[in-house]
């Protein structure tokens, strides 16, 4: 597909509407992934730790780093969300194949795949909505 240089006014309007619908899904999915990881590390994990908050902070730090960009709805924030989500996809698949953590791994994998797709589509539509209007 060739790179687009311009959009029509009706295309810009439709891309902005798609961005407006997709942004809450992206933020909600990011919050759900953070909450899932937090619940796992604080309550459901069978490993007894002296400082579970430190492990939790390290586990969700990449998600917390992209959270402001996701909340602001920036194009680059959505792209970085896609990159960071891949880490959690790999971790979710590895947890999914373990017998004691399969439910957590499945939910982490599915949430990260959905977040990746939503953030990818948001970045695409946001980029297209910011192109100049064709005269």
Coordinates of N, CA and C in Angstrom, one line a residue:
X1 N 0.8 -1.2 0.0 CA 0.0 0.0 0.0 C 0.9 1.2 0.0
X2 N 0.6 2.2 -0.9 CA 1.4 3.4 -1.0 C 1.1 4.3 0.2
X3 N 2.1 5.1 0.5 CA 1.9 6.0 1.6 C 1.0 7.2 1.2
X4 N 0.0 7.5 2.1 CA -0.9 8.5 1.8 C -0.3 9.9 2.2
X5 N -0.6 10.9 1.4 CA -0.2 12.2 1.6 C -1.3 13.1 2.1
X6 N -2.5 12.8 1.7 CA -3.7 13.7 2.0 C -4.9 12.8 2.3
X7 N -5.9 13.4 2.9 CA -7.2 12.8 3.1 C -8.2 13.8 2.7
X8 N -9.4 13.3 2.5 CA -10.5 14.1 2.2 C -11.2 14.6 3.5
X9 N -12.0 15.6 3.5 CA -12.6 16.0 4.7 C -13.5 14.9 5.3
X10 N -14.2 14.2 4.5 CA -15.1 13.1 5.1 C -14.2 12.0 5.7
X11 N -13.1 11.7 5.0 CA -12.2 10.6 5.6 C -11.6 11.1 6.9
X12 N -11.2 12.4 7.0 CA -10.7 12.9 8.3 C -11.7 12.8 9.4
X13 N -13.0 13.1 9.1 CA -14.1 13.0 10.0 C -14.3 11.6 10.5
X14 N -14.3 10.7 9.6 CA -14.5 9.3 10.0 C -13.3 8.7 10.8
X15 N -12.1 9.1 10.4 CA -10.9 8.7 11.2 C -10.9 9.2 12.6
X16 N -11.3 10.5 12.7 CA -11.4 11.1 14.1 C -12.5 10.4 14.9
X17 N -13.6 10.0 14.3 CA -14.7 9.3 15.0 C -14.2 7.9 15.4
X18 N -13.4 7.3 14.6 CA -12.9 6.0 15.0 C -11.9 6.1 16.1
X19 N -11.1 7.1 16.1 CA -10.1 7.4 17.2 C -10.9 7.6 18.5
X20 N -12.0 8.4 18.4 CA -12.8 8.7 19.6 C -13.4 7.5 20.2
X21 N -13.8 6.5 19.3 CA -14.3 5.3 19.8 C -13.3 4.3 20.4
X22 N -12.1 4.3 19.8 CA -11.1 3.3 20.1 C -10.3 3.7 21.3
X23 N -10.1 5.0 21.6 CA -9.2 5.4 22.7 C -9.7 4.9 24.1
X24 N -11.0 4.9 24.4 CA -11.5 4.4 25.7 C -11.2 2.8 25.8
X25 N -11.4 2.1 24.6 CA -11.1 0.7 24.7 C -9.6 0.4 25.0
X26 N -8.7 1.3 24.4 CA -7.3 1.1 24.6 C -7.0 1.4 26.1
X27 N -7.5 2.4 26.7 CA -7.2 2.7 28.1 C -7.8 1.7 29.0
X28 N -9.0 1.2 28.7 CA -9.7 0.2 29.5 C -8.9 -1.1 29.5
X29 N -8.4 -1.5 28.3 CA -7.7 -2.7 28.2 C -6.4 -2.6 28.9
X30 N -5.7 -1.5 28.8 CA -4.4 -1.3 29.5 C -4.6 -1.4 31.0
X31 N -5.7 -0.8 31.5 CA -6.0 -0.9 32.9 C -6.3 -2.3 33.3
X32 N -7.0 -3.1 32.5 CA -7.4 -4.5 32.8 C -6.1 -5.3 32.8
X33 N -5.2 -5.1 31.9 CA -3.9 -5.8 31.9 C -3.1 -5.5 33.2
X34 N -3.1 -4.3 33.6 CA -2.4 -3.9 34.8 C -3.0 -4.5 36.1
X35 N -4.4 -4.5 36.1 CA -5.1 -5.1 37.2 C -4.9 -6.6 37.3
X36 N -4.9 -7.3 36.1 CA -4.7 -8.7 36.1 C -3.3 -9.1 36.6
X37 N -2.3 -8.4 36.2 CA -1.0 -8.6 36.7 C -0.9 -8.3 38.2
X38 N -1.5 -7.3 38.7 CA -1.5 -6.9 40.1 C -2.2 -8.0 40.9
X39 N -3.3 -8.4 40.5 CA -4.0 -9.5 41.3 C -3.2 -10.8 41.3
X40 N -2.6 -11.1 40.2 CA -1.8 -12.3 40.2 C -0.7 -12.2 41.2
X41 N 0.1 -11.1 41.2 CA 1.3 -11.0 42.0 C 1.0 -10.8 43.5
X42 N -0.2 -10.2 43.8 CA -0.5 -9.9 45.2 C -1.3 -10.9 45.9
X43 N -2.1 -11.7 45.1 CA -3.0 -12.6 45.8 C -3.0 -14.0 45.3
X44 N -2.9 -14.2 44.0 CA -3.0 -15.6 43.5 C -1.7 -16.4 43.3
X45 N -0.6 -15.7 43.3 CA 0.7 -16.4 43.1 C 1.0 -17.2 44.3
X46 N 1.4 -18.4 44.1 CA 1.7 -19.3 45.2 C 3.1 -19.2 45.8
X47 N 3.9 -18.4 45.2 CA 5.3 -18.1 45.7 C 5.2 -17.1 46.8
X48 N 5.7 -17.5 47.9 CA 5.7 -16.6 49.1 C 6.9 -15.6 49.0
X49 N 6.7 -14.3 48.9 CA 7.7 -13.3 48.8 C 7.7 -12.4 50.0
X50 N 8.9 -11.9 50.3 CA 9.0 -10.9 51.4 C 8.6 -9.6 50.9
X51 N 8.8 -9.2 49.7 CA 8.4 -7.9 49.2 C 7.7 -8.1 47.8
X52 N 6.4 -8.5 47.9 CA 5.7 -8.6 46.6 C 5.5 -7.3 45.8
X53 N 5.5 -6.2 46.5 CA 5.3 -4.9 45.9 C 6.4 -4.6 44.9
X54 N 7.6 -5.0 45.3 CA 8.8 -4.8 44.4 C 8.7 -5.6 43.1
X55 N 8.3 -6.8 43.3 CA 8.1 -7.7 42.1 C 6.9 -7.1 41.2
X56 N 5.9 -6.7 41.9 CA 4.7 -6.1 41.1 C 5.2 -4.8 40.4
X57 N 5.9 -4.0 41.0 CA 6.4 -2.8 40.4 C 7.2 -3.1 39.2
X58 N 8.1 -4.0 39.3 CA 9.0 -4.4 38.2 C 8.1 -5.0 37.0
X59 N 7.1 -5.8 37.4 CA 6.3 -6.4 36.4 C 5.4 -5.5 35.6
X60 N 4.9 -4.4 36.3 CA 4.0 -3.5 35.6 C 4.7 -2.1 35.2
X61 N 6.0 -2.0 35.5 CA 6.7 -0.7 35.2 C 6.6 -0.4 33.7
X62 N 6.8 -1.3 32.7 CA 6.7 -0.9 31.3 C 5.3 -0.4 31.0
X63 N 4.3 -1.0 31.6 CA 2.9 -0.5 31.3 C 2.6 0.8 31.9
X64 N 3.2 1.1 33.1 CA 3.0 2.4 33.7 C 3.8 3.5 32.9
X65 N 4.9 3.1 32.3 CA 5.6 4.1 31.5 C 4.9 4.5 30.3
X66 N 4.1 3.7 29.6 CA 3.3 4.1 28.4 C 1.9 4.6 28.8
X67 N 1.5 4.5 30.0 CA 0.2 4.9 30.4 C -0.1 6.4 30.2
X68 N 0.8 7.3 30.5 CA 0.5 8.7 30.2 C 0.3 9.0 28.7
X69 N 1.1 8.3 27.8 CA 0.9 8.5 26.4 C -0.4 7.9 25.9
X70 N -0.8 6.8 26.5 CA -2.1 6.2 26.1 C -3.2 7.1 26.6
X71 N -3.1 7.7 27.8 CA -4.2 8.5 28.3 C -4.3 9.8 27.4
X72 N -3.2 10.3 27.0 CA -3.2 11.6 26.2 C -3.7 11.3 24.8
X73 N -3.7 10.1 24.3 CA -4.2 9.8 23.0 C -3.2 10.1 21.9
X74 N -2.0 10.2 22.2 CA -1.0 10.6 21.2 C -0.7 9.4 20.3
X75 N -0.3 9.7 19.1 CA 0.1 8.7 18.1 C 1.3 7.9 18.6
X76 N 2.3 8.5 19.1 CA 3.5 7.8 19.5 C 3.2 7.0 20.8
X77 N 2.3 7.5 21.6 CA 2.0 6.7 22.8 C 1.3 5.4 22.4
X78 N 0.5 5.4 21.4 CA -0.1 4.2 20.9 C 0.9 3.2 20.3
X79 N 1.8 3.8 19.6 CA 2.9 2.9 19.0 C 3.7 2.3 20.1
X80 N 4.1 3.1 21.1 CA 4.9 2.5 22.2 C 4.1 1.5 23.0
X81 N 2.8 1.7 23.1 CA 1.9 0.7 23.8 C 2.0 -0.6 23.0
X82 N 2.0 -0.6 21.7 CA 2.1 -1.8 20.9 C 3.4 -2.5 21.2
X83 N 4.5 -1.7 21.2 CA 5.8 -2.4 21.5 C 5.9 -3.0 22.9
X84 N 5.4 -2.3 23.9 CA 5.5 -2.8 25.3 C 4.6 -4.0 25.4
X85 N 3.4 -4.0 24.7 CA 2.5 -5.1 24.8 C 3.1 -6.5 24.4
X86 N 4.0 -6.4 23.5 CA 4.7 -7.7 23.0 C 5.4 -8.4 24.1
X87 N 6.0 -7.6 25.1 CA 6.6 -8.3 26.2 C 5.6 -9.1 27.0
X88 N 4.5 -8.5 27.2 CA 3.4 -9.2 28.0 C 2.8 -10.4 27.2
X89 N 2.8 -10.3 25.9 CA 2.3 -11.4 25.1 C 3.3 -12.6 25.3
X90 N 4.6 -12.4 25.3 CA 5.5 -13.5 25.4 C 5.4 -14.1 26.8
X91 N 5.3 -13.2 27.9 CA 5.2 -13.6 29.2 C 3.9 -14.4 29.4
X92 N 2.8 -14.0 28.8 CA 1.6 -14.7 28.9 C 1.6 -16.1 28.3
X93 N 2.2 -16.2 27.1 CA 2.3 -17.5 26.5 C 3.2 -18.4 27.4
X94 N 4.3 -17.9 28.0 CA 5.1 -18.8 28.8 C 4.3 -19.2 30.1
X95 N 3.5 -18.3 30.6 CA 2.7 -18.6 31.8 C 1.6 -19.6 31.5
X96 N 1.1 -19.5 30.2 CA -0.1 -20.3 29.8 C 0.3 -21.8 29.7
X97 N 1.6 -22.1 29.4 CA 2.0 -23.5 29.3 C 2.3 -24.1 30.7
X98 N 2.3 -23.3 31.7 CA 2.6 -23.9 33.1 C 1.2 -24.3 33.7
X99 N 1.3 -25.4 34.3 CA 0.0 -26.0 34.8 C -0.6 -25.2 36.0
X100 N 0.2 -24.6 36.8 CA -0.4 -23.8 37.9 C -0.8 -22.4 37.6
X101 N -0.3 -21.9 36.4 CA -0.6 -20.5 36.0 C -1.3 -20.4 34.7
X102 N -1.9 -21.4 34.3 CA -2.5 -21.4 32.9 C -3.6 -20.3 32.7
X103 N -4.4 -20.2 33.8 CA -5.5 -19.2 33.7 C -5.0 -17.8 33.6
X104 N -4.0 -17.5 34.4 CA -3.3 -16.2 34.4 C -2.6 -15.9 33.1
X105 N -1.9 -16.9 32.6 CA -1.3 -16.8 31.3 C -2.2 -16.6 30.2
X106 N -3.4 -17.3 30.2 CA -4.4 -17.2 29.1 C -4.9 -15.7 29.2
X107 N -5.3 -15.2 30.4 CA -5.8 -13.9 30.4 C -4.8 -12.8 30.0
X108 N -3.6 -13.0 30.5 CA -2.5 -12.1 30.1 C -2.3 -12.1 28.6
X109 N -2.3 -13.2 28.0 CA -2.1 -13.3 26.5 C -3.2 -12.7 25.8
X110 N -4.4 -13.0 26.1 CA -5.6 -12.5 25.4 C -5.7 -11.0 25.6
X111 N -5.5 -10.5 26.8 CA -5.5 -9.0 27.0 C -4.4 -8.3 26.3
X112 N -3.2 -8.9 26.2 CA -2.2 -8.3 25.5 C -2.4 -8.3 24.0
X113 N -3.0 -9.3 23.4 CA -3.3 -9.4 22.0 C -4.4 -8.4 21.7
X114 N -5.4 -8.3 22.5 CA -6.5 -7.3 22.2 C -5.9 -5.9 22.4
X115 N -5.1 -5.6 23.4 CA -4.5 -4.3 23.5 C -3.6 -4.0 22.3
X116 N -2.8 -4.9 21.8 CA -2.0 -4.7 20.7 C -2.8 -4.3 19.5
X117 N -3.8 -5.0 19.2 CA -4.7 -4.8 18.0 C -5.4 -3.4 18.1
X118 N -5.9 -3.1 19.3 CA -6.6 -1.8 19.5 C -5.6 -0.7 19.4
X119 N -4.5 -0.8 20.0 CA -3.5 0.3 19.9 C -3.0 0.4 18.5
X120 N -2.8 -0.6 17.8 CA -2.3 -0.6 16.4 C -3.3 0.1 15.5
X121 N -4.6 -0.2 15.7 CA -5.6 0.4 14.9 C -5.8 1.9 15.3
X122 N -5.7 2.2 16.6 CA -5.8 3.6 17.0 C -4.6 4.4 16.4
X123 N -3.4 3.9 16.4 CA -2.2 4.6 15.8 C -2.4 4.8 14.4
X124 N -3.0 3.8 13.7 CA -3.2 4.0 12.2 C -4.2 5.1 12.0
X125 N -5.3 5.0 12.6 CA -6.4 6.0 12.4 C -6.0 7.4 12.9
X126 N -5.2 7.5 14.0 CA -4.8 8.8 14.5 C -3.8 9.4 13.5
X127 N -2.9 8.6 12.9 CA -2.0 9.1 11.9 C -2.7 9.6 10.7
X128 N -3.7 8.8 10.2 CA -4.5 9.3 9.1 C -5.3 10.5 9.3
X129 N -5.8 10.6 10.6 CA -6.7 11.8 10.9 C -5.8 13.1 11.0
X130 N -4.5 13.0 11.1 CA -3.7 14.1 11.2 C -3.0 14.5 9.9
X131 N -3.3 13.8 8.8 CA -2.8 14.2 7.5 C -3.5 15.5 7.0
X132 N -2.8 16.2 6.1 CA -3.5 17.4 5.6 C -4.7 17.1 4.7
X133 N -5.6 18.0 4.6 CA -6.8 17.8 3.8 C -6.4 18.1 2.3
X134 N -6.9 17.2 1.4 CA -6.6 17.4 0.0 C -7.5 18.5 -0.5
X135 N -6.8 19.4 -1.3 CA -7.6 20.5 -1.8 C -8.4 20.1 -3.0

